[in-house]
Amino acid sequence: MSTAKKEYKRVTVKSLVDMKKNGEKISMLTSYDYSMAKIVDAANVDVILVGDSASNVMAGHETTLPITLDQMIYHASSVIRAVERALVVVDLPFGSYQSDPKEALRSAIRIMKESGAHAVKLEGGAEIKESVKRILAAGIPVMGHLGLTPQSIYKFGTYTVRAKEDEEAKQLMEDALLLEKLGCFGLVLEKIPAELTKKVSESLTIPTIGIGGGKYADGQVLVVHDLLGMTHEFNPRFLRRYMNLYEEMGNAISNYVSDVKSQNFPNDEEQY
Ligand code: KIV
């Protein structure tokens, strides 16, 4: 297996399948706004996910369920304005695709048309088959999402690892094969055992992207605020923090407050 990296001026759904074929791991991160997306894209992240985790990270909700289609379009269009290289995938939010395939297609079309995104992501397997088919038939690339699907958190009742038991693992494998057969270009696997990720990844030609799915996935995704340590109360085992921005930003802001109070800011050079 070659580890040589091919240069991609613009990442497409085809590039991702090629990366898997070439043994190149895929990097994916969330972004929800213009400024962050500029930094993430310039750092050569392959895929930017405008995740419905914006509901937690940007809006402070406990779950991903409250975020609306209009709000996802607002986040996605801000991200799109910043991006030159990455493939931008947008989550279809809870309630915008589960009730019927026509509504799913309408929601996907709104995202593509109003934000300029490149693809959509939906959570689920066989139960959303007709919606996935319809969206794909309209020429919209679809990414799947299996394992711990946060939009179903009230069904699970807990954020613990999914598919540890044989029956759920078997169902997940069947769903993964189905999503590939339908024509999805990739698949997020969230919080499942590493060995199951390995089996699924080896059984598919489309890439798997893990979050808490271990090292055998074809790529990895994290929420950018978690990676940067801006969120500090969320500490799952799978998370690697590359910075402690919560502390660094807090210190910088406290210093600003002290400087204003002590009349150290602005100084003579910082005025007109
Ligand atoms: O919304 C999101 O950030 C996601 C990732 C956790 C994969 O779906």
PDB file of C-alpha atoms and ligand atoms in Angstrom:
ATOM      1  CA  MET A   1       0.000   0.000   0.000  1.00  0.00           C
ATOM      2  CA  SER A   2       1.394   3.371  -1.072  1.00  0.00           C
ATOM      3  CA  THR A   3       1.489   6.259   1.429  1.00  0.00           C
ATOM      4  CA  ALA A   4       2.574   8.860  -1.143  1.00  0.00           C
ATOM      5  CA  LYS A   5       0.204  11.809  -1.057  1.00  0.00           C
ATOM      6  CA  LYS A   6      -1.316  13.046  -4.278  1.00  0.00           C
ATOM      7  CA  GLU A   7      -2.004  16.800  -4.441  1.00  0.00           C
ATOM      8  CA  TYR A   8      -5.668  17.714  -4.729  1.00  0.00           C
ATOM      9  CA  LYS A   9      -6.384  21.315  -5.758  1.00  0.00           C
ATOM     10  CA  ARG A  10     -10.041  20.721  -5.098  1.00  0.00           C
ATOM     11  CA  VAL A  11     -11.280  17.686  -3.171  1.00  0.00           C
ATOM     12  CA  THR A  12     -14.247  15.930  -4.759  1.00  0.00           C
ATOM     13  CA  VAL A  13     -16.223  12.841  -3.836  1.00  0.00           C
ATOM     14  CA  LYS A  14     -14.105  10.986  -6.382  1.00  0.00           C
ATOM     15  CA  SER A  15     -10.892  12.187  -4.714  1.00  0.00           C
ATOM     16  CA  LEU A  16     -12.026  10.530  -1.483  1.00  0.00           C
ATOM     17  CA  VAL A  17     -12.593   7.162  -3.127  1.00  0.00           C
ATOM     18  CA  ASP A  18      -9.164   7.537  -4.817  1.00  0.00           C
ATOM     19  CA  MET A  19      -7.560   8.332  -1.455  1.00  0.00           C
ATOM     20  CA  LYS A  20      -8.924   5.097  -0.033  1.00  0.00           C
ATOM     21  CA  LYS A  21      -7.702   3.177  -3.068  1.00  0.00           C
ATOM     22  CA  ASN A  22      -4.240   4.761  -2.669  1.00  0.00           C
ATOM     23  CA  GLY A  23      -4.083   4.092   1.068  1.00  0.00           C
ATOM     24  CA  GLU A  24      -4.126   7.797   1.921  1.00  0.00           C
ATOM     25  CA  LYS A  25      -6.071   8.567   5.102  1.00  0.00           C
ATOM     26  CA  ILE A  26      -8.768  11.236   4.841  1.00  0.00           C
ATOM     27  CA  SER A  27      -8.922  14.192   7.239  1.00  0.00           C
ATOM     28  CA  MET A  28     -12.303  15.691   8.062  1.00  0.00           C
ATOM     29  CA  LEU A  29     -13.227  18.420  10.567  1.00  0.00           C
ATOM     30  CA  THR A  30     -16.340  20.398  11.340  1.00  0.00           C
ATOM     31  CA  SER A  31     -16.761  24.126  10.733  1.00  0.00           C
ATOM     32  CA  TYR A  32     -19.845  26.251  11.120  1.00  0.00           C
ATOM     33  CA  ASP A  33     -18.660  29.752  10.241  1.00  0.00           C
ATOM     34  CA  TYR A  34     -16.546  31.689   7.752  1.00  0.00           C
ATOM     35  CA  SER A  35     -13.508  32.506   9.934  1.00  0.00           C
ATOM     36  CA  MET A  36     -12.994  28.967  11.215  1.00  0.00           C
ATOM     37  CA  ALA A  37     -13.590  27.435   7.785  1.00  0.00           C
ATOM     38  CA  LYS A  38     -10.887  29.712   6.302  1.00  0.00           C
ATOM     39  CA  ILE A  39      -8.334  28.331   8.781  1.00  0.00           C
ATOM     40  CA  VAL A  40      -9.456  24.715   8.431  1.00  0.00           C
ATOM     41  CA  ASP A  41      -9.413  24.870   4.617  1.00  0.00           C
ATOM     42  CA  ALA A  42      -5.998  26.585   4.497  1.00  0.00           C
ATOM     43  CA  ALA A  43      -4.632  23.773   6.708  1.00  0.00           C
ATOM     44  CA  ASN A  44      -5.529  21.311   3.919  1.00  0.00           C
ATOM     45  CA  VAL A  45      -8.286  19.406   5.682  1.00  0.00           C
ATOM     46  CA  ASP A  46      -9.878  17.234   2.985  1.00  0.00           C
ATOM     47  CA  VAL A  47     -13.509  17.394   4.055  1.00  0.00           C
ATOM     48  CA  ILE A  48     -15.302  20.099   6.027  1.00  0.00           C
ATOM     49  CA  LEU A  49     -18.453  18.928   7.715  1.00  0.00           C
ATOM     50  CA  VAL A  50     -21.070  21.514   8.535  1.00  0.00           C
ATOM     51  CA  GLY A  51     -22.364  19.204  11.233  1.00  0.00           C
ATOM     52  CA  ASP A  52     -25.614  19.490  13.093  1.00  0.00           C
ATOM     53  CA  SER A  53     -23.283  19.491  16.124  1.00  0.00           C
ATOM     54  CA  ALA A  54     -23.616  23.262  15.505  1.00  0.00           C
ATOM     55  CA  SER A  55     -26.728  22.790  17.626  1.00  0.00           C
ATOM     56  CA  ASN A  56     -24.479  21.940  20.610  1.00  0.00           C
ATOM     57  CA  VAL A  57     -21.318  23.885  19.836  1.00  0.00           C
ATOM     58  CA  MET A  58     -22.701  27.103  18.365  1.00  0.00           C
ATOM     59  CA  ALA A  59     -26.152  27.324  19.930  1.00  0.00           C
ATOM     60  CA  GLY A  60     -25.617  25.595  23.301  1.00  0.00           C
ATOM     61  CA  HIS A  61     -28.395  23.004  22.942  1.00  0.00           C
ATOM     62  CA  GLU A  62     -28.029  19.720  24.790  1.00  0.00           C
ATOM     63  CA  THR A  63     -28.654  17.651  21.644  1.00  0.00           C
ATOM     64  CA  THR A  64     -28.496  18.040  17.857  1.00  0.00           C
ATOM     65  CA  LEU A  65     -32.275  17.788  17.529  1.00  0.00           C
ATOM     66  CA  PRO A  66     -33.336  21.468  17.746  1.00  0.00           C
ATOM     67  CA  ILE A  67     -31.265  22.876  14.867  1.00  0.00           C
ATOM     68  CA  THR A  68     -33.398  23.772  11.838  1.00  0.00           C
ATOM     69  CA  LEU A  69     -32.862  23.474   8.093  1.00  0.00           C
ATOM     70  CA  ASP A  70     -32.702  27.279   7.775  1.00  0.00           C
ATOM     71  CA  GLN A  71     -30.013  27.427  10.471  1.00  0.00           C
ATOM     72  CA  MET A  72     -27.979  24.673   8.760  1.00  0.00           C
ATOM     73  CA  ILE A  73     -28.200  26.596   5.480  1.00  0.00           C
ATOM     74  CA  TYR A  74     -26.986  29.764   7.234  1.00  0.00           C
ATOM     75  CA  HIS A  75     -23.962  27.909   8.699  1.00  0.00           C
ATOM     76  CA  ALA A  76     -23.233  26.108   5.423  1.00  0.00           C
ATOM     77  CA  SER A  77     -23.324  29.239   3.272  1.00  0.00           C
ATOM     78  CA  SER A  78     -20.895  30.981   5.673  1.00  0.00           C
ATOM     79  CA  VAL A  79     -18.514  28.012   5.382  1.00  0.00           C
ATOM     80  CA  ILE A  80     -18.819  27.790   1.607  1.00  0.00           C
ATOM     81  CA  ARG A  81     -17.763  31.431   1.224  1.00  0.00           C
ATOM     82  CA  ALA A  82     -14.454  30.577   2.924  1.00  0.00           C
ATOM     83  CA  VAL A  83     -13.541  27.314   1.237  1.00  0.00           C
ATOM     84  CA  GLU A  84     -11.253  26.889  -1.779  1.00  0.00           C
ATOM     85  CA  ARG A  85     -10.045  23.292  -1.506  1.00  0.00           C
ATOM     86  CA  ALA A  86     -12.089  21.092   0.820  1.00  0.00           C
ATOM     87  CA  LEU A  87     -15.210  19.124  -0.018  1.00  0.00           C
ATOM     88  CA  VAL A  88     -18.057  20.631   2.044  1.00  0.00           C
ATOM     89  CA  VAL A  89     -20.618  18.159   3.404  1.00  0.00           C
ATOM     90  CA  VAL A  90     -23.706  19.392   5.244  1.00  0.00           C
ATOM     91  CA  ASP A  91     -25.857  17.458   7.716  1.00  0.00           C
ATOM     92  CA  LEU A  92     -29.549  17.197   6.964  1.00  0.00           C
ATOM     93  CA  PRO A  93     -30.965  18.146  10.359  1.00  0.00           C
ATOM     94  CA  PHE A  94     -33.392  16.076  12.422  1.00  0.00           C
ATOM     95  CA  GLY A  95     -36.922  16.279  11.038  1.00  0.00           C
ATOM     96  CA  SER A  96     -35.910  17.355   7.543  1.00  0.00           C
ATOM     97  CA  TYR A  97     -35.703  13.878   5.958  1.00  0.00           C
ATOM     98  CA  GLN A  98     -37.202  11.163   8.170  1.00  0.00           C
ATOM     99  CA  SER A  99     -40.885  11.551   7.370  1.00  0.00           C
ATOM    100  CA  ASP A 100     -40.848  10.954   3.624  1.00  0.00           C
ATOM    101  CA  PRO A 101     -38.422  10.744   0.687  1.00  0.00           C
ATOM    102  CA  LYS A 102     -39.944  13.745  -1.123  1.00  0.00           C
ATOM    103  CA  GLU A 103     -39.371  15.935   1.903  1.00  0.00           C
ATOM    104  CA  ALA A 104     -35.830  14.551   2.179  1.00  0.00           C
ATOM    105  CA  LEU A 105     -35.146  15.524  -1.434  1.00  0.00           C
ATOM    106  CA  ARG A 106     -36.644  19.008  -0.919  1.00  0.00           C
ATOM    107  CA  SER A 107     -34.396  19.524   2.123  1.00  0.00           C
ATOM    108  CA  ALA A 108     -31.288  18.321   0.294  1.00  0.00           C
ATOM    109  CA  ILE A 109     -32.070  20.555  -2.687  1.00  0.00           C
ATOM    110  CA  ARG A 110     -32.497  23.581  -0.398  1.00  0.00           C
ATOM    111  CA  ILE A 111     -29.084  22.904   1.169  1.00  0.00           C
ATOM    112  CA  MET A 112     -27.349  22.526  -2.194  1.00  0.00           C
ATOM    113  CA  LYS A 113     -29.102  25.490  -3.844  1.00  0.00           C
ATOM    114  CA  GLU A 114     -29.130  27.991  -0.990  1.00  0.00           C
ATOM    115  CA  SER A 115     -25.700  27.281   0.519  1.00  0.00           C
ATOM    116  CA  GLY A 116     -23.642  26.032  -2.428  1.00  0.00           C
ATOM    117  CA  ALA A 117     -22.586  22.903  -0.484  1.00  0.00           C
ATOM    118  CA  HIS A 118     -21.103  19.902  -2.294  1.00  0.00           C
ATOM    119  CA  ALA A 119     -22.849  16.978  -0.543  1.00  0.00           C
ATOM    120  CA  VAL A 120     -25.233  16.075   2.270  1.00  0.00           C
ATOM    121  CA  LYS A 121     -25.013  13.620   5.163  1.00  0.00           C
ATOM    122  CA  LEU A 122     -27.907  11.629   6.626  1.00  0.00           C
ATOM    123  CA  GLU A 123     -28.016   9.417   9.710  1.00  0.00           C
ATOM    124  CA  GLY A 124     -29.349   5.873   9.452  1.00  0.00           C
ATOM    125  CA  GLY A 125     -29.449   2.714   7.319  1.00  0.00           C
ATOM    126  CA  ALA A 126     -32.285   0.672   5.805  1.00  0.00           C
ATOM    127  CA  GLU A 127     -34.941   2.904   7.389  1.00  0.00           C
ATOM    128  CA  ILE A 128     -33.867   5.899   5.246  1.00  0.00           C
ATOM    129  CA  LYS A 129     -33.152   3.894   2.085  1.00  0.00           C
ATOM    130  CA  GLU A 130     -35.880   5.543  -0.048  1.00  0.00           C
ATOM    131  CA  SER A 131     -34.737   9.041   0.958  1.00  0.00           C
ATOM    132  CA  VAL A 132     -31.116   8.263   0.120  1.00  0.00           C
ATOM    133  CA  LYS A 133     -32.181   6.854  -3.265  1.00  0.00           C
ATOM    134  CA  ARG A 134     -34.229   9.927  -4.130  1.00  0.00           C
ATOM    135  CA  ILE A 135     -31.506  12.393  -3.158  1.00  0.00           C
ATOM    136  CA  LEU A 136     -28.904  10.444  -5.128  1.00  0.00           C
ATOM    137  CA  ALA A 137     -31.240  10.254  -8.133  1.00  0.00           C
ATOM    138  CA  ALA A 138     -31.274  14.068  -8.171  1.00  0.00           C
ATOM    139  CA  GLY A 139     -27.491  14.068  -8.549  1.00  0.00           C
ATOM    140  CA  ILE A 140     -26.724  15.078  -4.959  1.00  0.00           C
ATOM    141  CA  PRO A 141     -23.827  13.171  -3.353  1.00  0.00           C
ATOM    142  CA  VAL A 142     -24.770  11.493  -0.070  1.00  0.00           C
ATOM    143  CA  MET A 143     -22.608  10.482   2.881  1.00  0.00           C
ATOM    144  CA  GLY A 144     -24.026   7.951   5.359  1.00  0.00           C
ATOM    145  CA  HIS A 145     -23.648   7.922   9.148  1.00  0.00           C
ATOM    146  CA  LEU A 146     -23.976   4.761  11.266  1.00  0.00           C
ATOM    147  CA  GLY A 147     -23.194   3.673  14.825  1.00  0.00           C
ATOM    148  CA  LEU A 148     -23.914   6.304  17.447  1.00  0.00           C
ATOM    149  CA  THR A 149     -26.214   8.562  15.444  1.00  0.00           C
ATOM    150  CA  PRO A 150     -26.834  11.570  17.698  1.00  0.00           C
ATOM    151  CA  GLN A 151     -30.221  12.406  16.170  1.00  0.00           C
ATOM    152  CA  SER A 152     -31.458   9.129  17.736  1.00  0.00           C
ATOM    153  CA  ILE A 153     -30.057   9.848  21.182  1.00  0.00           C
ATOM    154  CA  TYR A 154     -33.454   9.565  22.870  1.00  0.00           C
ATOM    155  CA  LYS A 155     -33.876   6.092  21.364  1.00  0.00           C
ATOM    156  CA  PHE A 156     -30.426   5.004  22.629  1.00  0.00           C
ATOM    157  CA  GLY A 157     -30.755   6.797  25.980  1.00  0.00           C
ATOM    158  CA  THR A 158     -26.950   7.029  26.296  1.00  0.00           C
ATOM    159  CA  TYR A 159     -23.869   8.184  24.387  1.00  0.00           C
ATOM    160  CA  THR A 160     -21.977   4.902  25.021  1.00  0.00           C
ATOM    161  CA  VAL A 161     -20.312   2.769  22.324  1.00  0.00           C
ATOM    162  CA  ARG A 162     -22.767   1.174  19.851  1.00  0.00           C
ATOM    163  CA  ALA A 163     -22.752  -2.220  18.105  1.00  0.00           C
ATOM    164  CA  LYS A 164     -20.797  -4.091  20.785  1.00  0.00           C
ATOM    165  CA  GLU A 165     -23.278  -6.958  20.574  1.00  0.00           C
ATOM    166  CA  ASP A 166     -23.388  -9.276  17.538  1.00  0.00           C
ATOM    167  CA  GLU A 167     -26.924  -8.430  16.484  1.00  0.00           C
ATOM    168  CA  GLU A 168     -26.327  -4.661  16.287  1.00  0.00           C
ATOM    169  CA  ALA A 169     -22.919  -5.195  14.648  1.00  0.00           C
ATOM    170  CA  LYS A 170     -24.523  -7.425  11.994  1.00  0.00           C
ATOM    171  CA  GLN A 171     -27.220  -4.830  11.331  1.00  0.00           C
ATOM    172  CA  LEU A 172     -24.564  -2.101  11.039  1.00  0.00           C
ATOM    173  CA  MET A 173     -22.610  -4.153   8.503  1.00  0.00           C
ATOM    174  CA  GLU A 174     -25.793  -4.774   6.465  1.00  0.00           C
ATOM    175  CA  ASP A 175     -26.627  -1.053   6.545  1.00  0.00           C
ATOM    176  CA  ALA A 176     -23.079  -0.129   5.472  1.00  0.00           C
ATOM    177  CA  LEU A 177     -23.259  -2.496   2.490  1.00  0.00           C
ATOM    178  CA  LEU A 178     -26.691  -1.157   1.582  1.00  0.00           C
ATOM    179  CA  LEU A 179     -25.529   2.485   1.698  1.00  0.00           C
ATOM    180  CA  GLU A 180     -22.593   1.640  -0.554  1.00  0.00           C
ATOM    181  CA  LYS A 181     -24.876  -0.229  -2.965  1.00  0.00           C
ATOM    182  CA  LEU A 182     -27.291   2.706  -3.109  1.00  0.00           C
ATOM    183  CA  GLY A 183     -24.414   4.945  -4.180  1.00  0.00           C
ATOM    184  CA  CYS A 184     -23.225   6.836  -1.069  1.00  0.00           C
ATOM    185  CA  PHE A 185     -19.689   8.151  -1.506  1.00  0.00           C
ATOM    186  CA  GLY A 186     -18.598   7.700   2.102  1.00  0.00           C
ATOM    187  CA  LEU A 187     -19.726   6.652   5.535  1.00  0.00           C
ATOM    188  CA  VAL A 188     -19.186   8.116   9.012  1.00  0.00           C
ATOM    189  CA  LEU A 189     -18.836   5.450  11.716  1.00  0.00           C
ATOM    190  CA  GLU A 190     -19.364   6.941  15.150  1.00  0.00           C
ATOM    191  CA  LYS A 191     -18.348   5.319  18.442  1.00  0.00           C
ATOM    192  CA  ILE A 192     -18.206   1.653  17.482  1.00  0.00           C
ATOM    193  CA  PRO A 193     -15.541  -0.981  18.322  1.00  0.00           C
ATOM    194  CA  ALA A 194     -12.314  -0.656  16.307  1.00  0.00           C
ATOM    195  CA  GLU A 195     -12.571  -4.260  15.083  1.00  0.00           C
ATOM    196  CA  LEU A 196     -16.018  -3.610  13.628  1.00  0.00           C
ATOM    197  CA  THR A 197     -14.712  -0.477  11.877  1.00  0.00           C
ATOM    198  CA  LYS A 198     -11.961  -2.677  10.408  1.00  0.00           C
ATOM    199  CA  LYS A 199     -14.451  -5.245   9.121  1.00  0.00           C
ATOM    200  CA  VAL A 200     -16.721  -2.599   7.616  1.00  0.00           C
ATOM    201  CA  SER A 201     -13.837  -0.651   6.046  1.00  0.00           C
ATOM    202  CA  GLU A 202     -12.413  -3.814   4.483  1.00  0.00           C
ATOM    203  CA  SER A 203     -15.837  -4.753   3.096  1.00  0.00           C
ATOM    204  CA  LEU A 204     -16.454  -1.426   1.333  1.00  0.00           C
ATOM    205  CA  THR A 205     -14.801   0.354  -1.560  1.00  0.00           C
ATOM    206  CA  ILE A 206     -16.163   3.727  -0.377  1.00  0.00           C
ATOM    207  CA  PRO A 207     -14.215   5.335   2.486  1.00  0.00           C
ATOM    208  CA  THR A 208     -15.243   5.102   6.132  1.00  0.00           C
ATOM    209  CA  ILE A 209     -14.598   8.114   8.352  1.00  0.00           C
ATOM    210  CA  GLY A 210     -14.377   7.344  12.054  1.00  0.00           C
ATOM    211  CA  ILE A 211     -15.169   9.382  15.138  1.00  0.00           C
ATOM    212  CA  GLY A 212     -14.497   7.136  18.083  1.00  0.00           C
ATOM    213  CA  GLY A 213     -14.291   4.284  15.566  1.00  0.00           C
ATOM    214  CA  GLY A 214     -10.574   3.591  15.969  1.00  0.00           C
ATOM    215  CA  LYS A 215      -7.551   3.481  13.721  1.00  0.00           C
ATOM    216  CA  TYR A 216      -8.840   1.213  10.971  1.00  0.00           C
ATOM    217  CA  ALA A 217     -11.217   3.764   9.458  1.00  0.00           C
ATOM    218  CA  ASP A 218     -10.164   5.245   6.114  1.00  0.00           C
ATOM    219  CA  GLY A 219     -10.291   8.703   7.650  1.00  0.00           C
ATOM    220  CA  GLN A 220     -11.010  10.567  10.868  1.00  0.00           C
ATOM    221  CA  VAL A 221     -13.401  13.353  11.805  1.00  0.00           C
ATOM    222  CA  LEU A 222     -13.525  15.525  14.919  1.00  0.00           C
ATOM    223  CA  VAL A 223     -15.483  18.560  15.988  1.00  0.00           C
ATOM    224  CA  VAL A 224     -12.978  21.389  15.498  1.00  0.00           C
ATOM    225  CA  HIS A 225     -13.900  23.093  18.788  1.00  0.00           C
ATOM    226  CA  ASP A 226     -13.046  19.847  20.628  1.00  0.00           C
ATOM    227  CA  LEU A 227      -9.702  19.421  18.817  1.00  0.00           C
ATOM    228  CA  LEU A 228      -8.759  23.011  19.694  1.00  0.00           C
ATOM    229  CA  GLY A 229      -9.811  22.596  23.326  1.00  0.00           C
ATOM    230  CA  MET A 230     -12.410  25.352  23.134  1.00  0.00           C
ATOM    231  CA  THR A 231     -14.929  22.966  24.656  1.00  0.00           C
ATOM    232  CA  HIS A 232     -13.554  21.678  27.954  1.00  0.00           C
ATOM    233  CA  GLU A 233     -16.397  19.765  29.587  1.00  0.00           C
ATOM    234  CA  PHE A 234     -16.588  17.110  26.834  1.00  0.00           C
ATOM    235  CA  ASN A 235     -13.921  14.463  27.435  1.00  0.00           C
ATOM    236  CA  PRO A 236     -14.577  11.238  25.522  1.00  0.00           C
ATOM    237  CA  ARG A 237     -11.739   8.725  25.247  1.00  0.00           C
ATOM    238  CA  PHE A 238     -11.516   9.142  21.451  1.00  0.00           C
ATOM    239  CA  LEU A 239     -10.807  12.868  21.614  1.00  0.00           C
ATOM    240  CA  ARG A 240      -7.265  14.164  21.160  1.00  0.00           C
ATOM    241  CA  ARG A 241      -6.958  17.852  22.054  1.00  0.00           C
ATOM    242  CA  TYR A 242      -4.239  19.676  20.138  1.00  0.00           C
ATOM    243  CA  MET A 243      -4.606  22.928  22.096  1.00  0.00           C
ATOM    244  CA  ASN A 244      -6.219  24.261  25.233  1.00  0.00           C
ATOM    245  CA  LEU A 245      -7.896  27.269  23.672  1.00  0.00           C
ATOM    246  CA  TYR A 246     -10.470  27.478  26.455  1.00  0.00           C
ATOM    247  CA  GLU A 247      -7.670  28.450  28.834  1.00  0.00           C
ATOM    248  CA  GLU A 248      -5.642  30.481  26.317  1.00  0.00           C
ATOM    249  CA  MET A 249      -8.624  32.487  25.129  1.00  0.00           C
ATOM    250  CA  GLY A 250      -9.810  32.974  28.705  1.00  0.00           C
ATOM    251  CA  ASN A 251      -6.363  34.310  29.715  1.00  0.00           C
ATOM    252  CA  ALA A 252      -6.194  36.648  26.715  1.00  0.00           C
ATOM    253  CA  ILE A 253      -9.660  38.018  27.447  1.00  0.00           C
ATOM    254  CA  SER A 254      -8.861  38.468  31.190  1.00  0.00           C
ATOM    255  CA  ASN A 255      -5.711  40.380  30.212  1.00  0.00           C
ATOM    256  CA  TYR A 256      -7.790  42.634  27.969  1.00  0.00           C
ATOM    257  CA  VAL A 257     -10.239  43.296  30.806  1.00  0.00           C
ATOM    258  CA  SER A 258      -7.351  44.181  33.181  1.00  0.00           C
ATOM    259  CA  ASP A 259      -5.772  46.461  30.567  1.00  0.00           C
ATOM    260  CA  VAL A 260      -9.043  48.321  30.017  1.00  0.00           C
ATOM    261  CA  LYS A 261      -9.655  48.664  33.756  1.00  0.00           C
ATOM    262  CA  SER A 262      -6.096  49.851  34.429  1.00  0.00           C
ATOM    263  CA  GLN A 263      -6.193  52.211  31.406  1.00  0.00           C
ATOM    264  CA  ASN A 264      -3.239  50.371  29.895  1.00  0.00           C
ATOM    265  CA  PHE A 265      -5.333  49.843  26.718  1.00  0.00           C
ATOM    266  CA  PRO A 266      -5.396  51.739  24.427  1.00  0.00           C
ATOM    267  CA  ASN A 267      -1.983  53.394  24.690  1.00  0.00           C
ATOM    268  CA  ASP A 268      -0.739  56.401  22.740  1.00  0.00           C
ATOM    269  CA  GLU A 269       0.191  54.305  19.678  1.00  0.00           C
ATOM    270  CA  GLU A 270      -3.222  52.624  19.629  1.00  0.00           C
ATOM    271  CA  GLN A 271      -5.195  55.808  19.048  1.00  0.00           C
ATOM    272  CA  TYR A 272      -5.658  58.418  16.293  1.00  0.00           C
TER     273      TYR A 272
HETATM  274  O1  KIV B   1     -22.531  16.819  13.497  1.00  0.00           O
HETATM  275  C1  KIV B   1     -21.377  16.364  13.565  1.00  0.00           C
HETATM  276  O2  KIV B   1     -20.425  17.032  13.999  1.00  0.00           O
HETATM  277  C2  KIV B   1     -21.159  14.990  13.139  1.00  0.00           C
HETATM  278  C3  KIV B   1     -19.832  14.383  13.433  1.00  0.00           C
HETATM  279  C4  KIV B   1     -19.783  14.026  14.859  1.00  0.00           C
HETATM  280  C5  KIV B   1     -19.537  13.242  12.563  1.00  0.00           C
HETATM  281  O3  KIV B   1     -22.023  14.389  12.586  1.00  0.00           O
END
